[in-house]
Short mmCIF file of C-alpha atoms in Angstrom, two decimals:
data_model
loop_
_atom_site.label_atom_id
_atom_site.label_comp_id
_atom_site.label_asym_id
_atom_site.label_seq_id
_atom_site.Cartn_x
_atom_site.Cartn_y
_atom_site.Cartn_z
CA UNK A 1 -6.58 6.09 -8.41
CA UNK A 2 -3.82 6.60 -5.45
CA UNK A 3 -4.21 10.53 -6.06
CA UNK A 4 -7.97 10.00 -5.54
CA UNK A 5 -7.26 7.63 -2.00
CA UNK A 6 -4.98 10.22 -0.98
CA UNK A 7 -7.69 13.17 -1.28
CA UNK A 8 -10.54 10.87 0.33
CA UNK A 9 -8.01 10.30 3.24
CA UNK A 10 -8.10 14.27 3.89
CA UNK A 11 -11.71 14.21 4.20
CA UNK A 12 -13.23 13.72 7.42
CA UNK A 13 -16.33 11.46 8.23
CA UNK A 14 -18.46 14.40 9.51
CA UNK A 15 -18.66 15.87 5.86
CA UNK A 16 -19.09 12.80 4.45
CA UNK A 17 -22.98 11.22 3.76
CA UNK A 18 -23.62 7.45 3.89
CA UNK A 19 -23.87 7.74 -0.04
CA UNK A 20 -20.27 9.48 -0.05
CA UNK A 21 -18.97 6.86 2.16
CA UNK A 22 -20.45 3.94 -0.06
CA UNK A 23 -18.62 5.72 -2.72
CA UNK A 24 -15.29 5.96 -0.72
CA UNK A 25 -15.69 2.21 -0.07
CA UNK A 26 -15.78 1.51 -4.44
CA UNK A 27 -12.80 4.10 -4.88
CA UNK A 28 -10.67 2.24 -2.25
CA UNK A 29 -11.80 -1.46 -3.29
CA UNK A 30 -10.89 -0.60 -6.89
CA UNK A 31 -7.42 1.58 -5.85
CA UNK A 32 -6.65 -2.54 -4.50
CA UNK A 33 -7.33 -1.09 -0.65
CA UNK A 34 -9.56 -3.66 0.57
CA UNK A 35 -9.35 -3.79 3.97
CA UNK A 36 -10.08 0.43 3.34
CA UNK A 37 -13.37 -0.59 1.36
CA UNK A 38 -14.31 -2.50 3.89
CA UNK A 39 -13.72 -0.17 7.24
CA UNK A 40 -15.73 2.34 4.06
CA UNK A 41 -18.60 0.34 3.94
CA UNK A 42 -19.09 -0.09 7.60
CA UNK A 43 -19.09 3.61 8.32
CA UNK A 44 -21.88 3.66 5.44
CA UNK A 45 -23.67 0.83 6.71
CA UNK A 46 -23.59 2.72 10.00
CA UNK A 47 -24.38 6.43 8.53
CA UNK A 48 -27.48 4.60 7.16
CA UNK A 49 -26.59 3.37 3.92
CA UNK A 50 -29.09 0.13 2.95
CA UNK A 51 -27.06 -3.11 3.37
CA UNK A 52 -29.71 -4.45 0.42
CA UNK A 53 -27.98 -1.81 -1.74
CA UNK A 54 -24.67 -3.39 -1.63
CA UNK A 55 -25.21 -6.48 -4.26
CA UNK A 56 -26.38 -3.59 -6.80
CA UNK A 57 -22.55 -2.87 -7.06
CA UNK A 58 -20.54 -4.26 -9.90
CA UNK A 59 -17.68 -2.56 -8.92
CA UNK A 60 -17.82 -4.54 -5.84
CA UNK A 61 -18.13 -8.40 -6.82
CA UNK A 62 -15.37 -9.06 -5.69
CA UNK A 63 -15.34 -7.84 -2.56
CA UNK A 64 -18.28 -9.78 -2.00
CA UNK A 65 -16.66 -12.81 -1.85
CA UNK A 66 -14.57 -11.63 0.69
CA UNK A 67 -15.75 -13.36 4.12
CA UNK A 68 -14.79 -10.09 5.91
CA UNK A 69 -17.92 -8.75 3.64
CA UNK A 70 -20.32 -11.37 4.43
CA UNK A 71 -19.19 -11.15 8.50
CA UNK A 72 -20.07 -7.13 7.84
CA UNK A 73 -23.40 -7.39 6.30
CA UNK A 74 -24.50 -10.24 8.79
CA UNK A 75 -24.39 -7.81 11.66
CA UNK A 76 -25.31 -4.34 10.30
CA UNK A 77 -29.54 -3.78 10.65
CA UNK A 78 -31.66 -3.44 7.52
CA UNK A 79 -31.88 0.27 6.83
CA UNK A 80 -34.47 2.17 4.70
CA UNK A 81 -32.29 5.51 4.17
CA UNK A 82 -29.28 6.21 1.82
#
């Protein structure tokens, strides 16, 4: 999992989708990087990624409990793309 944080480190948001981002945000939260998953998830909120998408997550339950997550998700928009 450290191998795969390294790599995602080495890419640069410009290449990377709101999908890819929600994905670098579940690689990070389960390499034990949380404060990574989070800053993840608010470039994908931002890139467009739904907010209501989030809770779909299992990966993520735990991070949900995280009051950093609920701060995040209180201030990003609804979105309709992904």
């Amino acid at each position: 999992t450290q191998s795969a944080v390294k790599e995602l480190s080495l890419l640069g948001d410009a290449t990377l989708t709101a999908q890819m981002l929600f994905r670098v945000a579940v690689v990070r939260e389960l390499a034990g990087d949380r404060t990574g998953a989070l800053d993840a998830l608010a470039r994908a909120l931002k890139a467009g990624y739904p907010a209501t998408e989030l809770g779909a997550e299992p990966e993520l339950s735990t991070l949900r409990t995280d009051p950093r997550y609920h701060r995040l998700v209180s201030v990003t928009p609804p979105s309709t793309g992904g």
